[in-house]
mmCIF file with all atom_site columns, C-alpha atoms in Angstrom:
data_model
loop_
_atom_site.group_PDB
_atom_site.id
_atom_site.type_symbol
_atom_site.label_atom_id
_atom_site.label_alt_id
_atom_site.label_comp_id
_atom_site.label_asym_id
_atom_site.label_entity_id
_atom_site.label_seq_id
_atom_site.pdbx_PDB_ins_code
_atom_site.Cartn_x
_atom_site.Cartn_y
_atom_site.Cartn_z
_atom_site.occupancy
_atom_site.B_iso_or_equiv
_atom_site.pdbx_formal_charge
_atom_site.auth_seq_id
_atom_site.auth_comp_id
_atom_site.auth_asym_id
_atom_site.auth_atom_id
_atom_site.pdbx_PDB_model_num
ATOM 1   C CA . UNK A 1 1   ? 20.281  -0.581  -45.849 1.00 0.00 ? 1   UNK A CA 1
ATOM 2   C CA . UNK A 1 2   ? 21.225  0.682   -42.534 1.00 0.00 ? 2   UNK A CA 1
ATOM 3   C CA . UNK A 1 3   ? 20.802  -1.457  -39.689 1.00 0.00 ? 3   UNK A CA 1
ATOM 4   C CA . UNK A 1 4   ? 17.618  -0.858  -37.252 1.00 0.00 ? 4   UNK A CA 1
ATOM 5   C CA . UNK A 1 5   ? 18.550  0.919   -33.879 1.00 0.00 ? 5   UNK A CA 1
ATOM 6   C CA . UNK A 1 6   ? 18.202  -1.903  -31.226 1.00 0.00 ? 6   UNK A CA 1
ATOM 7   C CA . UNK A 1 7   ? 15.697  -0.854  -28.754 1.00 0.00 ? 7   UNK A CA 1
ATOM 8   C CA . UNK A 1 8   ? 18.013  -0.890  -26.029 1.00 0.00 ? 8   UNK A CA 1
ATOM 9   C CA . UNK A 1 9   ? 22.040  -0.814  -25.918 1.00 0.00 ? 9   UNK A CA 1
ATOM 10  C CA . UNK A 1 10  ? 23.741  -3.857  -24.038 1.00 0.00 ? 10  UNK A CA 1
ATOM 11  C CA . UNK A 1 11  ? 24.420  -1.956  -20.861 1.00 0.00 ? 11  UNK A CA 1
ATOM 12  C CA . UNK A 1 12  ? 20.890  -0.675  -20.665 1.00 0.00 ? 12  UNK A CA 1
ATOM 13  C CA . UNK A 1 13  ? 17.873  -2.364  -18.948 1.00 0.00 ? 13  UNK A CA 1
ATOM 14  C CA . UNK A 1 14  ? 14.262  -1.963  -19.436 1.00 0.00 ? 14  UNK A CA 1
ATOM 15  C CA . UNK A 1 15  ? 12.960  0.357   -16.071 1.00 0.00 ? 15  UNK A CA 1
ATOM 16  C CA . UNK A 1 16  ? 9.183   0.763   -17.247 1.00 0.00 ? 16  UNK A CA 1
ATOM 17  C CA . UNK A 1 17  ? 7.349   -0.547  -19.957 1.00 0.00 ? 17  UNK A CA 1
ATOM 18  C CA . UNK A 1 18  ? 5.027   1.967   -22.378 1.00 0.00 ? 18  UNK A CA 1
ATOM 19  C CA . UNK A 1 19  ? 1.727   1.008   -20.380 1.00 0.00 ? 19  UNK A CA 1
ATOM 20  C CA . UNK A 1 20  ? 3.667   2.064   -16.989 1.00 0.00 ? 20  UNK A CA 1
ATOM 21  C CA . UNK A 1 21  ? 4.971   5.037   -18.636 1.00 0.00 ? 21  UNK A CA 1
ATOM 22  C CA . UNK A 1 22  ? 1.562   6.001   -20.383 1.00 0.00 ? 22  UNK A CA 1
ATOM 23  C CA . UNK A 1 23  ? -0.077  5.473   -16.622 1.00 0.00 ? 23  UNK A CA 1
ATOM 24  C CA . UNK A 1 24  ? 2.425   7.453   -14.818 1.00 0.00 ? 24  UNK A CA 1
ATOM 25  C CA . UNK A 1 25  ? 2.038   10.435  -17.228 1.00 0.00 ? 25  UNK A CA 1
ATOM 26  C CA . UNK A 1 26  ? -1.736  10.201  -17.456 1.00 0.00 ? 26  UNK A CA 1
ATOM 27  C CA . UNK A 1 27  ? -1.886  10.246  -13.727 1.00 0.00 ? 27  UNK A CA 1
ATOM 28  C CA . UNK A 1 28  ? 0.832   12.979  -13.444 1.00 0.00 ? 28  UNK A CA 1
ATOM 29  C CA . UNK A 1 29  ? -0.883  15.247  -15.880 1.00 0.00 ? 29  UNK A CA 1
ATOM 30  C CA . UNK A 1 30  ? -4.355  14.748  -14.497 1.00 0.00 ? 30  UNK A CA 1
ATOM 31  C CA . UNK A 1 31  ? -2.989  15.562  -10.744 1.00 0.00 ? 31  UNK A CA 1
ATOM 32  C CA . UNK A 1 32  ? -1.194  18.983  -11.884 1.00 0.00 ? 32  UNK A CA 1
ATOM 33  C CA . UNK A 1 33  ? -4.215  20.050  -13.469 1.00 0.00 ? 33  UNK A CA 1
ATOM 34  C CA . UNK A 1 34  ? -6.355  19.566  -10.472 1.00 0.00 ? 34  UNK A CA 1
ATOM 35  C CA . UNK A 1 35  ? -3.666  21.071  -8.337  1.00 0.00 ? 35  UNK A CA 1
ATOM 36  C CA . UNK A 1 36  ? -3.150  24.268  -10.337 1.00 0.00 ? 36  UNK A CA 1
ATOM 37  C CA . UNK A 1 37  ? -7.072  24.884  -10.211 1.00 0.00 ? 37  UNK A CA 1
ATOM 38  C CA . UNK A 1 38  ? -7.684  23.982  -6.919  1.00 0.00 ? 38  UNK A CA 1
ATOM 39  C CA . UNK A 1 39  ? -5.235  26.429  -5.623  1.00 0.00 ? 39  UNK A CA 1
ATOM 40  C CA . UNK A 1 40  ? -7.077  28.746  -7.777  1.00 0.00 ? 40  UNK A CA 1
ATOM 41  C CA . UNK A 1 41  ? -10.202 28.109  -5.754  1.00 0.00 ? 41  UNK A CA 1
ATOM 42  C CA . UNK A 1 42  ? -8.392  27.946  -2.444  1.00 0.00 ? 42  UNK A CA 1
ATOM 43  C CA . UNK A 1 43  ? -7.062  31.459  -2.199  1.00 0.00 ? 43  UNK A CA 1
ATOM 44  C CA . UNK A 1 44  ? -8.002  34.676  -4.376  1.00 0.00 ? 44  UNK A CA 1
ATOM 45  C CA . UNK A 1 45  ? -4.223  35.251  -4.656  1.00 0.00 ? 45  UNK A CA 1
ATOM 46  C CA . UNK A 1 46  ? -4.205  32.319  -7.240  1.00 0.00 ? 46  UNK A CA 1
ATOM 47  C CA . UNK A 1 47  ? -7.543  32.964  -8.955  1.00 0.00 ? 47  UNK A CA 1
ATOM 48  C CA . UNK A 1 48  ? -5.665  34.290  -11.804 1.00 0.00 ? 48  UNK A CA 1
ATOM 49  C CA . UNK A 1 49  ? -4.672  30.360  -12.510 1.00 0.00 ? 49  UNK A CA 1
ATOM 50  C CA . UNK A 1 50  ? -7.970  29.546  -13.450 1.00 0.00 ? 50  UNK A CA 1
ATOM 51  C CA . UNK A 1 51  ? -8.142  32.576  -15.382 1.00 0.00 ? 51  UNK A CA 1
ATOM 52  C CA . UNK A 1 52  ? -5.152  31.494  -17.504 1.00 0.00 ? 52  UNK A CA 1
ATOM 53  C CA . UNK A 1 53  ? -6.688  28.047  -17.726 1.00 0.00 ? 53  UNK A CA 1
ATOM 54  C CA . UNK A 1 54  ? -10.000 29.453  -19.503 1.00 0.00 ? 54  UNK A CA 1
ATOM 55  C CA . UNK A 1 55  ? -11.638 31.238  -16.648 1.00 0.00 ? 55  UNK A CA 1
ATOM 56  C CA . UNK A 1 56  ? -13.145 30.353  -13.358 1.00 0.00 ? 56  UNK A CA 1
ATOM 57  C CA . UNK A 1 57  ? -16.030 28.936  -15.056 1.00 0.00 ? 57  UNK A CA 1
ATOM 58  C CA . UNK A 1 58  ? -14.224 26.596  -17.183 1.00 0.00 ? 58  UNK A CA 1
ATOM 59  C CA . UNK A 1 59  ? -11.955 25.622  -14.445 1.00 0.00 ? 59  UNK A CA 1
ATOM 60  C CA . UNK A 1 60  ? -14.949 24.721  -12.026 1.00 0.00 ? 60  UNK A CA 1
ATOM 61  C CA . UNK A 1 61  ? -16.347 22.879  -14.592 1.00 0.00 ? 61  UNK A CA 1
ATOM 62  C CA . UNK A 1 62  ? -13.519 20.819  -15.720 1.00 0.00 ? 62  UNK A CA 1
ATOM 63  C CA . UNK A 1 63  ? -11.709 20.509  -12.257 1.00 0.00 ? 63  UNK A CA 1
ATOM 64  C CA . UNK A 1 64  ? -14.207 17.615  -10.623 1.00 0.00 ? 64  UNK A CA 1
ATOM 65  C CA . UNK A 1 65  ? -14.117 15.964  -14.221 1.00 0.00 ? 65  UNK A CA 1
ATOM 66  C CA . UNK A 1 66  ? -10.560 15.605  -14.339 1.00 0.00 ? 66  UNK A CA 1
ATOM 67  C CA . UNK A 1 67  ? -10.382 14.783  -10.862 1.00 0.00 ? 67  UNK A CA 1
ATOM 68  C CA . UNK A 1 68  ? -12.241 11.460  -11.614 1.00 0.00 ? 68  UNK A CA 1
ATOM 69  C CA . UNK A 1 69  ? -10.049 10.740  -14.263 1.00 0.00 ? 69  UNK A CA 1
ATOM 70  C CA . UNK A 1 70  ? -7.167  11.382  -11.778 1.00 0.00 ? 70  UNK A CA 1
ATOM 71  C CA . UNK A 1 71  ? -8.945  8.892   -9.417  1.00 0.00 ? 71  UNK A CA 1
ATOM 72  C CA . UNK A 1 72  ? -9.079  6.088   -12.223 1.00 0.00 ? 72  UNK A CA 1
ATOM 73  C CA . UNK A 1 73  ? -5.361  6.795   -13.344 1.00 0.00 ? 73  UNK A CA 1
ATOM 74  C CA . UNK A 1 74  ? -4.864  5.979   -9.387  1.00 0.00 ? 74  UNK A CA 1
ATOM 75  C CA . UNK A 1 75  ? -6.455  2.825   -9.701  1.00 0.00 ? 75  UNK A CA 1
ATOM 76  C CA . UNK A 1 76  ? -4.643  2.107   -12.597 1.00 0.00 ? 76  UNK A CA 1
ATOM 77  C CA . UNK A 1 77  ? -1.299  2.488   -11.149 1.00 0.00 ? 77  UNK A CA 1
ATOM 78  C CA . UNK A 1 78  ? -2.527  0.464   -8.097  1.00 0.00 ? 78  UNK A CA 1
ATOM 79  C CA . UNK A 1 79  ? -3.155  -2.511  -10.281 1.00 0.00 ? 79  UNK A CA 1
ATOM 80  C CA . UNK A 1 80  ? -0.081  -1.804  -12.116 1.00 0.00 ? 80  UNK A CA 1
ATOM 81  C CA . UNK A 1 81  ? 2.402   -1.541  -9.099  1.00 0.00 ? 81  UNK A CA 1
ATOM 82  C CA . UNK A 1 82  ? 0.975   -2.991  -6.032  1.00 0.00 ? 82  UNK A CA 1
ATOM 83  C CA . UNK A 1 83  ? 2.493   -6.209  -6.271  1.00 0.00 ? 83  UNK A CA 1
ATOM 84  C CA . UNK A 1 84  ? 6.122   -4.221  -6.148  1.00 0.00 ? 84  UNK A CA 1
ATOM 85  C CA . UNK A 1 85  ? 4.782   -1.699  -3.392  1.00 0.00 ? 85  UNK A CA 1
ATOM 86  C CA . UNK A 1 86  ? 4.694   -3.883  -0.192  1.00 0.00 ? 86  UNK A CA 1
ATOM 87  C CA . UNK A 1 87  ? 6.542   -2.587  2.677   1.00 0.00 ? 87  UNK A CA 1
ATOM 88  C CA . UNK A 1 88  ? 9.330   -5.035  3.810   1.00 0.00 ? 88  UNK A CA 1
ATOM 89  C CA . UNK A 1 89  ? 11.784  -5.183  6.522   1.00 0.00 ? 89  UNK A CA 1
ATOM 90  C CA . UNK A 1 90  ? 14.563  -3.994  4.465   1.00 0.00 ? 90  UNK A CA 1
ATOM 91  C CA . UNK A 1 91  ? 12.309  -1.077  3.299   1.00 0.00 ? 91  UNK A CA 1
ATOM 92  C CA . UNK A 1 92  ? 11.846  -0.120  7.103   1.00 0.00 ? 92  UNK A CA 1
ATOM 93  C CA . UNK A 1 93  ? 15.616  -0.357  7.612   1.00 0.00 ? 93  UNK A CA 1
ATOM 94  C CA . UNK A 1 94  ? 16.020  2.111   4.273   1.00 0.00 ? 94  UNK A CA 1
ATOM 95  C CA . UNK A 1 95  ? 13.422  4.252   5.885   1.00 0.00 ? 95  UNK A CA 1
ATOM 96  C CA . UNK A 1 96  ? 15.830  4.776   9.234   1.00 0.00 ? 96  UNK A CA 1
ATOM 97  C CA . UNK A 1 97  ? 18.810  5.409   6.939   1.00 0.00 ? 97  UNK A CA 1
ATOM 98  C CA . UNK A 1 98  ? 16.838  7.769   4.353   1.00 0.00 ? 98  UNK A CA 1
ATOM 99  C CA . UNK A 1 99  ? 19.590  10.629  5.432   1.00 0.00 ? 99  UNK A CA 1
ATOM 100 C CA . UNK A 1 100 ? 22.326  8.519   3.523   1.00 0.00 ? 100 UNK A CA 1
ATOM 101 C CA . UNK A 1 101 ? 20.187  8.274   0.742   1.00 0.00 ? 101 UNK A CA 1
ATOM 102 C CA . UNK A 1 102 ? 19.064  11.795  0.565   1.00 0.00 ? 102 UNK A CA 1
ATOM 103 C CA . UNK A 1 103 ? 22.954  12.692  0.809   1.00 0.00 ? 103 UNK A CA 1
ATOM 104 C CA . UNK A 1 104 ? 24.185  10.512  -1.933  1.00 0.00 ? 104 UNK A CA 1
ATOM 105 C CA . UNK A 1 105 ? 26.150  8.306   0.904   1.00 0.00 ? 105 UNK A CA 1
ATOM 106 C CA . UNK A 1 106 ? 25.552  5.324   -1.165  1.00 0.00 ? 106 UNK A CA 1
ATOM 107 C CA . UNK A 1 107 ? 27.871  2.733   1.068   1.00 0.00 ? 107 UNK A CA 1
ATOM 108 C CA . UNK A 1 108 ? 25.384  3.322   3.814   1.00 0.00 ? 108 UNK A CA 1
ATOM 109 C CA . UNK A 1 109 ? 22.484  2.631   1.626   1.00 0.00 ? 109 UNK A CA 1
ATOM 110 C CA . UNK A 1 110 ? 20.362  -1.006  2.091   1.00 0.00 ? 110 UNK A CA 1
ATOM 111 C CA . UNK A 1 111 ? 20.333  -2.601  -1.239  1.00 0.00 ? 111 UNK A CA 1
ATOM 112 C CA . UNK A 1 112 ? 16.544  -2.240  -2.947  1.00 0.00 ? 112 UNK A CA 1
ATOM 113 C CA . UNK A 1 113 ? 14.279  -4.087  -5.400  1.00 0.00 ? 113 UNK A CA 1
ATOM 114 C CA . UNK A 1 114 ? 12.889  -2.076  -8.246  1.00 0.00 ? 114 UNK A CA 1
ATOM 115 C CA . UNK A 1 115 ? 11.632  0.621   -6.190  1.00 0.00 ? 115 UNK A CA 1
ATOM 116 C CA . UNK A 1 116 ? 12.651  2.056   -2.854  1.00 0.00 ? 116 UNK A CA 1
ATOM 117 C CA . UNK A 1 117 ? 10.897  2.636   0.291   1.00 0.00 ? 117 UNK A CA 1
ATOM 118 C CA . UNK A 1 118 ? 10.714  6.095   -0.544  1.00 0.00 ? 118 UNK A CA 1
ATOM 119 C CA . UNK A 1 119 ? 8.730   5.507   -3.646  1.00 0.00 ? 119 UNK A CA 1
ATOM 120 C CA . UNK A 1 120 ? 6.622   3.198   -2.328  1.00 0.00 ? 120 UNK A CA 1
ATOM 121 C CA . UNK A 1 121 ? 5.457   5.522   0.678   1.00 0.00 ? 121 UNK A CA 1
ATOM 122 C CA . UNK A 1 122 ? 4.898   8.189   -2.228  1.00 0.00 ? 122 UNK A CA 1
ATOM 123 C CA . UNK A 1 123 ? 2.645   5.250   -3.750  1.00 0.00 ? 123 UNK A CA 1
ATOM 124 C CA . UNK A 1 124 ? 0.677   4.863   -1.101  1.00 0.00 ? 124 UNK A CA 1
ATOM 125 C CA . UNK A 1 125 ? 0.584   8.379   0.001   1.00 0.00 ? 125 UNK A CA 1
ATOM 126 C CA . UNK A 1 126 ? -0.872  9.513   -3.735  1.00 0.00 ? 126 UNK A CA 1
ATOM 127 C CA . UNK A 1 127 ? -3.084  6.373   -4.032  1.00 0.00 ? 127 UNK A CA 1
ATOM 128 C CA . UNK A 1 128 ? -4.859  6.980   -0.672  1.00 0.00 ? 128 UNK A CA 1
ATOM 129 C CA . UNK A 1 129 ? -4.838  10.531  -0.942  1.00 0.00 ? 129 UNK A CA 1
ATOM 130 C CA . UNK A 1 130 ? -6.700  10.088  -4.790  1.00 0.00 ? 130 UNK A CA 1
ATOM 131 C CA . UNK A 1 131 ? -9.580  8.017   -2.549  1.00 0.00 ? 131 UNK A CA 1
ATOM 132 C CA . UNK A 1 132 ? -9.704  10.534  -0.055  1.00 0.00 ? 132 UNK A CA 1
ATOM 133 C CA . UNK A 1 133 ? -10.024 13.324  -2.656  1.00 0.00 ? 133 UNK A CA 1
ATOM 134 C CA . UNK A 1 134 ? -12.616 11.723  -5.001  1.00 0.00 ? 134 UNK A CA 1
ATOM 135 C CA . UNK A 1 135 ? -15.021 10.806  -1.988  1.00 0.00 ? 135 UNK A CA 1
ATOM 136 C CA . UNK A 1 136 ? -14.675 14.100  -0.703  1.00 0.00 ? 136 UNK A CA 1
ATOM 137 C CA . UNK A 1 137 ? -14.925 15.657  -3.914  1.00 0.00 ? 137 UNK A CA 1
ATOM 138 C CA . UNK A 1 138 ? -18.255 14.033  -4.559  1.00 0.00 ? 138 UNK A CA 1
ATOM 139 C CA . UNK A 1 139 ? -19.691 15.893  -1.532  1.00 0.00 ? 139 UNK A CA 1
ATOM 140 C CA . UNK A 1 140 ? -18.576 19.609  -2.799  1.00 0.00 ? 140 UNK A CA 1
ATOM 141 C CA . UNK A 1 141 ? -19.370 18.686  -6.375  1.00 0.00 ? 141 UNK A CA 1
ATOM 142 C CA . UNK A 1 142 ? -22.986 17.928  -5.369  1.00 0.00 ? 142 UNK A CA 1
ATOM 143 C CA . UNK A 1 143 ? -23.549 20.141  -2.313  1.00 0.00 ? 143 UNK A CA 1
ATOM 144 C CA . UNK A 1 144 ? -27.421 20.788  -2.606  1.00 0.00 ? 144 UNK A CA 1
ATOM 145 C CA . UNK A 1 145 ? -27.593 16.606  -1.997  1.00 0.00 ? 145 UNK A CA 1
ATOM 146 C CA . UNK A 1 146 ? -25.521 16.711  1.054   1.00 0.00 ? 146 UNK A CA 1
ATOM 147 C CA . UNK A 1 147 ? -26.300 17.741  4.424   1.00 0.00 ? 147 UNK A CA 1
ATOM 148 C CA . UNK A 1 148 ? -24.559 20.855  5.790   1.00 0.00 ? 148 UNK A CA 1
ATOM 149 C CA . UNK A 1 149 ? -22.048 19.175  8.624   1.00 0.00 ? 149 UNK A CA 1
ATOM 150 C CA . UNK A 1 150 ? -21.209 16.476  5.882   1.00 0.00 ? 150 UNK A CA 1
ATOM 151 C CA . UNK A 1 151 ? -20.309 18.912  3.532   1.00 0.00 ? 151 UNK A CA 1
ATOM 152 C CA . UNK A 1 152 ? -18.248 20.969  5.772   1.00 0.00 ? 152 UNK A CA 1
ATOM 153 C CA . UNK A 1 153 ? -16.341 17.696  6.747   1.00 0.00 ? 153 UNK A CA 1
ATOM 154 C CA . UNK A 1 154 ? -15.810 16.691  3.484   1.00 0.00 ? 154 UNK A CA 1
ATOM 155 C CA . UNK A 1 155 ? -14.173 20.450  2.472   1.00 0.00 ? 155 UNK A CA 1
ATOM 156 C CA . UNK A 1 156 ? -11.746 19.610  5.410   1.00 0.00 ? 156 UNK A CA 1
ATOM 157 C CA . UNK A 1 157 ? -11.206 16.460  4.413   1.00 0.00 ? 157 UNK A CA 1
ATOM 158 C CA . UNK A 1 158 ? -10.565 17.467  0.612   1.00 0.00 ? 158 UNK A CA 1
ATOM 159 C CA . UNK A 1 159 ? -8.136  20.255  2.048   1.00 0.00 ? 159 UNK A CA 1
ATOM 160 C CA . UNK A 1 160 ? -6.345  17.801  4.102   1.00 0.00 ? 160 UNK A CA 1
ATOM 161 C CA . UNK A 1 161 ? -5.926  15.159  1.333   1.00 0.00 ? 161 UNK A CA 1
ATOM 162 C CA . UNK A 1 162 ? -4.697  18.021  -0.936  1.00 0.00 ? 162 UNK A CA 1
ATOM 163 C CA . UNK A 1 163 ? -1.962  18.742  1.453   1.00 0.00 ? 163 UNK A CA 1
ATOM 164 C CA . UNK A 1 164 ? -0.832  15.501  1.897   1.00 0.00 ? 164 UNK A CA 1
ATOM 165 C CA . UNK A 1 165 ? -0.838  14.745  -1.896  1.00 0.00 ? 165 UNK A CA 1
ATOM 166 C CA . UNK A 1 166 ? 1.149   18.350  -2.622  1.00 0.00 ? 166 UNK A CA 1
ATOM 167 C CA . UNK A 1 167 ? 3.608   17.690  0.022   1.00 0.00 ? 167 UNK A CA 1
ATOM 168 C CA . UNK A 1 168 ? 4.590   14.045  -1.542  1.00 0.00 ? 168 UNK A CA 1
ATOM 169 C CA . UNK A 1 169 ? 4.333   15.407  -4.980  1.00 0.00 ? 169 UNK A CA 1
ATOM 170 C CA . UNK A 1 170 ? 6.868   18.015  -4.421  1.00 0.00 ? 170 UNK A CA 1
ATOM 171 C CA . UNK A 1 171 ? 9.161   15.511  -2.543  1.00 0.00 ? 171 UNK A CA 1
ATOM 172 C CA . UNK A 1 172 ? 8.766   12.976  -5.425  1.00 0.00 ? 172 UNK A CA 1
ATOM 173 C CA . UNK A 1 173 ? 9.778   15.905  -7.947  1.00 0.00 ? 173 UNK A CA 1
ATOM 174 C CA . UNK A 1 174 ? 12.352  16.957  -6.176  1.00 0.00 ? 174 UNK A CA 1
ATOM 175 C CA . UNK A 1 175 ? 14.417  13.557  -5.392  1.00 0.00 ? 175 UNK A CA 1
ATOM 176 C CA . UNK A 1 176 ? 13.565  12.586  -9.038  1.00 0.00 ? 176 UNK A CA 1
ATOM 177 C CA . UNK A 1 177 ? 15.085  15.996  -10.669 1.00 0.00 ? 177 UNK A CA 1
ATOM 178 C CA . UNK A 1 178 ? 17.845  16.869  -8.080  1.00 0.00 ? 178 UNK A CA 1
ATOM 179 C CA . UNK A 1 179 ? 18.936  14.067  -5.955  1.00 0.00 ? 179 UNK A CA 1
ATOM 180 C CA . UNK A 1 180 ? 18.784  11.111  -8.383  1.00 0.00 ? 180 UNK A CA 1
ATOM 181 C CA . UNK A 1 181 ? 19.315  12.412  -11.993 1.00 0.00 ? 181 UNK A CA 1
ATOM 182 C CA . UNK A 1 182 ? 18.341  9.856   -14.600 1.00 0.00 ? 182 UNK A CA 1
ATOM 183 C CA . UNK A 1 183 ? 15.064  9.250   -12.876 1.00 0.00 ? 183 UNK A CA 1
ATOM 184 C CA . UNK A 1 184 ? 13.159  11.466  -14.977 1.00 0.00 ? 184 UNK A CA 1
ATOM 185 C CA . UNK A 1 185 ? 14.703  10.144  -18.426 1.00 0.00 ? 185 UNK A CA 1
ATOM 186 C CA . UNK A 1 186 ? 13.881  6.544   -17.404 1.00 0.00 ? 186 UNK A CA 1
ATOM 187 C CA . UNK A 1 187 ? 10.000  7.459   -16.911 1.00 0.00 ? 187 UNK A CA 1
ATOM 188 C CA . UNK A 1 188 ? 10.523  9.449   -20.412 1.00 0.00 ? 188 UNK A CA 1
ATOM 189 C CA . UNK A 1 189 ? 11.756  6.311   -22.661 1.00 0.00 ? 189 UNK A CA 1
ATOM 190 C CA . UNK A 1 190 ? 11.589  3.501   -19.852 1.00 0.00 ? 190 UNK A CA 1
ATOM 191 C CA . UNK A 1 191 ? 15.245  2.534   -20.027 1.00 0.00 ? 191 UNK A CA 1
ATOM 192 C CA . UNK A 1 192 ? 18.302  2.956   -17.399 1.00 0.00 ? 192 UNK A CA 1
ATOM 193 C CA . UNK A 1 193 ? 21.825  2.083   -17.465 1.00 0.00 ? 193 UNK A CA 1
ATOM 194 C CA . UNK A 1 194 ? 23.201  -0.799  -15.576 1.00 0.00 ? 194 UNK A CA 1
ATOM 195 C CA . UNK A 1 195 ? 25.197  1.348   -13.798 1.00 0.00 ? 195 UNK A CA 1
ATOM 196 C CA . UNK A 1 196 ? 22.524  3.456   -12.615 1.00 0.00 ? 196 UNK A CA 1
ATOM 197 C CA . UNK A 1 197 ? 20.321  0.580   -11.880 1.00 0.00 ? 197 UNK A CA 1
ATOM 198 C CA . UNK A 1 198 ? 23.473  -1.307  -9.719  1.00 0.00 ? 198 UNK A CA 1
ATOM 199 C CA . UNK A 1 199 ? 23.852  2.159   -7.676  1.00 0.00 ? 199 UNK A CA 1
ATOM 200 C CA . UNK A 1 200 ? 19.940  2.797   -6.770  1.00 0.00 ? 200 UNK A CA 1
ATOM 201 C CA . UNK A 1 201 ? 18.035  -0.700  -7.080  1.00 0.00 ? 201 UNK A CA 1
ATOM 202 C CA . UNK A 1 202 ? 21.144  -3.001  -7.205  1.00 0.00 ? 202 UNK A CA 1
ATOM 203 C CA . UNK A 1 203 ? 18.847  -6.100  -5.824  1.00 0.00 ? 203 UNK A CA 1
ATOM 204 C CA . UNK A 1 204 ? 16.353  -5.300  -8.908  1.00 0.00 ? 204 UNK A CA 1
ATOM 205 C CA . UNK A 1 205 ? 19.177  -5.397  -11.151 1.00 0.00 ? 205 UNK A CA 1
ATOM 206 C CA . UNK A 1 206 ? 20.306  -8.990  -9.983  1.00 0.00 ? 206 UNK A CA 1
ATOM 207 C CA . UNK A 1 207 ? 17.131  -10.261 -10.357 1.00 0.00 ? 207 UNK A CA 1
ATOM 208 C CA . UNK A 1 208 ? 16.896  -9.130  -14.366 1.00 0.00 ? 208 UNK A CA 1
#
């Protein structure tokens, strides 16, 4: 009988547990659905998205329901990672040198723990954005029960929160795919090489 394939190779470290990866992907899936249907409702030019997803009535029904799911997974993510997401003095130094990080000038990038400052900013933007989307979305979901002035304010808040999360999402996706190759693979199978960890999160690697 052949030997069982090991869970990880000697030169690898576990970056994300299965629970963390599940939380991340459920949160991502629910956000992407809400993003797609929300854009369809925002302008007639994008209503074809709603048609593709089952039609206007179907998208209108599922958008708030999936939105609640997105908010719940944001809470799950907050409970999972909040202990790693506090902004420190080292993070503020990293933010001042973010250009060096974006241009892969690793020699001038301060060492980081499990998550760098950019990831922490993204985490907080998405969590508080989800809270704003949920609260404002409830007002839009049941408009007949909300005063007109509050409904108008809720719509503006919903759109503003959506724009913030969309901007953060685009930057997060771009950084994960193009600027830091290997990040996407890490959140898929949960492991990274020690070389990758040393290059991007060397303080975290030292603590492992």
